mmCIF file of C-alpha atoms in Angstrom:
data_model
loop_
_atom_site.group_PDB
_atom_site.id
_atom_site.type_symbol
_atom_site.label_atom_id
_atom_site.label_comp_id
_atom_site.label_asym_id
_atom_site.label_seq_id
_atom_site.Cartn_x
_atom_site.Cartn_y
_atom_site.Cartn_z
ATOM 1 C CA MET A 15 -16.933 -3.362 19.245
ATOM 2 C CA ASP A 16 -14.569 -0.732 17.887
ATOM 3 C CA ASN A 17 -15.159 1.348 14.756
ATOM 4 C CA LYS A 18 -12.652 -0.713 12.789
ATOM 5 C CA HIS A 19 -15.091 -3.631 12.778
ATOM 6 C CA ILE A 20 -18.353 -1.725 12.420
ATOM 7 C CA ILE A 21 -18.684 -2.991 8.838
ATOM 8 C CA ASP A 22 -18.600 -6.582 10.123
ATOM 9 C CA ARG A 23 -21.497 -5.905 12.487
ATOM 10 C CA LYS A 24 -23.512 -3.841 9.993
ATOM 11 C CA SER A 25 -23.121 -6.274 7.090
ATOM 12 C CA LYS A 26 -24.173 -9.231 9.266
ATOM 13 C CA SER A 27 -27.161 -7.303 10.616
ATOM 14 C CA PHE A 28 -28.121 -6.404 7.045
ATOM 15 C CA ALA A 29 -27.878 -10.058 5.958
ATOM 16 C CA LEU A 30 -30.190 -11.109 8.785
ATOM 17 C CA LYS A 31 -32.711 -8.433 7.778
ATOM 18 C CA ILE A 32 -32.560 -9.604 4.162
ATOM 19 C CA ILE A 33 -33.252 -13.179 5.267
ATOM 20 C CA LYS A 34 -36.265 -12.055 7.304
ATOM 21 C CA LEU A 35 -37.536 -9.885 4.450
ATOM 22 C CA CYS A 36 -37.286 -12.705 1.921
ATOM 23 C CA LYS A 37 -38.988 -15.148 4.291
ATOM 24 C CA SER A 38 -41.904 -12.723 4.591
ATOM 25 C CA LEU A 39 -42.539 -12.499 0.840
ATOM 26 C CA ASN A 40 -45.572 -14.079 -0.774
ATOM 27 C CA GLY A 41 -43.766 -17.062 -2.250
ATOM 28 C CA ASP A 42 -45.205 -16.842 -5.759
ATOM 29 C CA MET A 43 -42.879 -17.340 -8.713
ATOM 30 C CA VAL A 44 -41.831 -13.695 -9.065
ATOM 31 C CA ASP A 45 -41.287 -13.235 -5.335
ATOM 32 C CA SER A 46 -39.281 -16.451 -5.182
ATOM 33 C CA VAL A 47 -36.973 -15.510 -8.042
ATOM 34 C CA LEU A 48 -36.327 -12.027 -6.679
ATOM 35 C CA ALA A 49 -35.923 -13.326 -3.127
ATOM 36 C CA ARG A 50 -33.351 -15.895 -4.235
ATOM 37 C CA GLN A 51 -31.309 -13.227 -5.993
ATOM 38 C CA LEU A 52 -31.547 -10.861 -3.033
ATOM 39 C CA ILE A 53 -30.586 -13.580 -0.545
ATOM 40 C CA ARG A 54 -27.492 -14.397 -2.595
ATOM 41 C CA SER A 55 -26.259 -10.836 -2.952
ATOM 42 C CA GLY A 56 -27.466 -9.533 0.411
ATOM 43 C CA THR A 57 -25.731 -12.234 2.414
ATOM 44 C CA SER A 58 -22.628 -12.191 0.225
ATOM 45 C CA ILE A 59 -21.786 -8.647 1.335
ATOM 46 C CA GLY A 60 -21.049 -9.799 4.877
ATOM 47 C CA ALA A 61 -19.352 -12.986 3.719
ATOM 48 C CA ASN A 62 -16.848 -11.006 1.652
ATOM 49 C CA VAL A 63 -16.381 -8.444 4.402
ATOM 50 C CA LYS A 64 -15.582 -11.331 6.771
ATOM 51 C CA GLU A 65 -13.266 -13.029 4.264
ATOM 52 C CA ARG A 66 -11.124 -9.896 4.049
ATOM 53 C CA LEU A 67 -9.836 -10.704 7.539
ATOM 54 C CA ASN A 68 -8.054 -13.755 6.138
ATOM 55 C CA ALA A 69 -6.781 -12.091 2.992
ATOM 56 C CA GLN A 70 -3.477 -13.444 1.741
ATOM 57 C CA SER A 71 -2.237 -10.056 0.570
ATOM 58 C CA ARG A 72 -3.138 -6.388 0.459
ATOM 59 C CA ALA A 73 -4.513 -6.904 -3.047
ATOM 60 C CA ASP A 74 -6.665 -9.804 -1.832
ATOM 61 C CA PHE A 75 -7.926 -7.668 1.088
ATOM 62 C CA ILE A 76 -8.934 -4.900 -1.330
ATOM 63 C CA TYR A 77 -10.461 -7.423 -3.735
ATOM 64 C CA LYS A 78 -12.731 -8.852 -1.002
ATOM 65 C CA LEU A 79 -14.023 -5.363 -0.204
ATOM 66 C CA GLN A 80 -14.544 -4.635 -3.903
ATOM 67 C CA VAL A 81 -16.605 -7.833 -4.256
ATOM 68 C CA ALA A 82 -18.629 -6.829 -1.173
ATOM 69 C CA LEU A 83 -19.294 -3.456 -2.827
ATOM 70 C CA LYS A 84 -20.446 -5.139 -6.045
ATOM 71 C CA GLU A 85 -22.767 -7.399 -4.073
ATOM 72 C CA ALA A 86 -24.163 -4.339 -2.283
ATOM 73 C CA ASP A 87 -24.877 -2.706 -5.633
ATOM 74 C CA GLU A 88 -26.640 -5.865 -6.804
ATOM 75 C CA SER A 89 -28.661 -5.973 -3.580
ATOM 76 C CA ALA A 90 -29.751 -2.385 -4.175
ATOM 77 C CA TYR A 91 -31.006 -3.400 -7.604
ATOM 78 C CA TRP A 92 -33.097 -6.308 -6.267
ATOM 79 C CA LEU A 93 -34.498 -4.163 -3.454
ATOM 80 C CA GLU A 94 -35.415 -1.445 -5.966
ATOM 81 C CA LEU A 95 -37.209 -4.001 -8.149
ATOM 82 C CA LEU A 96 -39.140 -5.356 -5.177
ATOM 83 C CA HIS A 97 -40.113 -1.835 -4.181
ATOM 84 C CA GLU A 98 -40.938 -0.438 -7.618
ATOM 85 C CA SER A 99 -43.056 -3.496 -8.442
ATOM 86 C CA THR A 100 -44.961 -2.888 -5.175
ATOM 87 C CA ILE A 101 -43.990 -6.258 -3.725
ATOM 88 C CA ILE A 102 -42.571 -4.438 -0.710
ATOM 89 C CA SER A 103 -43.954 -1.219 0.741
ATOM 90 C CA ASP A 104 -42.175 2.086 1.347
ATOM 91 C CA GLU A 105 -42.158 1.233 5.059
ATOM 92 C CA VAL A 106 -40.228 -1.979 4.409
ATOM 93 C CA PHE A 107 -38.004 -0.604 1.662
ATOM 94 C CA SER A 108 -36.820 2.699 3.133
ATOM 95 C CA PRO A 109 -35.045 1.529 6.296
ATOM 96 C CA ILE A 110 -33.316 -1.466 4.716
ATOM 97 C CA TYR A 111 -32.278 0.563 1.665
ATOM 98 C CA SER A 112 -30.888 3.289 3.932
ATOM 99 C CA GLU A 113 -28.926 0.687 5.841
ATOM 100 C CA LEU A 114 -27.534 -0.675 2.581
ATOM 101 C CA LYS A 115 -26.469 2.815 1.483
ATOM 102 C CA GLU A 116 -24.657 3.241 4.810
ATOM 103 C CA ILE A 117 -22.813 -0.047 4.248
ATOM 104 C CA VAL A 118 -21.858 1.085 0.737
ATOM 105 C CA ALA A 119 -20.511 4.362 2.156
ATOM 106 C CA ILE A 120 -18.404 2.536 4.768
ATOM 107 C CA ILE A 121 -16.968 0.080 2.241
ATOM 108 C CA THR A 122 -16.267 2.895 -0.222
ATOM 109 C CA ALA A 123 -14.502 4.952 2.452
ATOM 110 C CA SER A 124 -12.458 1.901 3.471
ATOM 111 C CA LEU A 125 -11.423 1.244 -0.120
ATOM 112 C CA ASN A 126 -10.475 4.888 -0.645
ATOM 113 C CA LYS A 127 -8.393 4.854 2.539
ATOM 114 C CA LEU A 128 -6.678 1.621 1.498
ATOM 115 C CA LYS A 129 -5.804 3.037 -1.896
ATOM 116 C CA ASN A 130 -4.194 6.054 -0.211
ATOM 117 C CA THR A 131 -2.319 4.154 2.524
ATOM 118 C CA SER A 132 0.993 2.325 2.421
ATOM 119 C CA ASP A 133 1.253 -1.433 3.009
ATOM 120 C CA SER A 134 2.805 -0.914 6.430
ATOM 121 C CA ALA A 135 -0.288 0.950 7.686
ATOM 122 C CA LEU A 136 -2.499 -2.156 7.347
#
């Protein structure tokens, strides 16, 4: 897969890891509430990244990536809460959080490039 679609692969891989993480949680009320929120935002990143491929306009394409970025920020928040409340360990938190930060960096770079590129370059 070429570099142009690396964000598709990474965001889907991240979503699958989020699903596995949430399935492994205790299942008590707090875990369930946090897991539900994390599932929503963590899987939405990839969904919006994927939706950009069928954007109806340049603005719609950019909007889908901006929504993906917002969902990534929300996912970071839920992961931080799970970690800081000691529901998940450093060993679980660190790699998935690093992966999320990498996704954020790729989306941010893509948005910056789009904002500095003409319509014909898409």
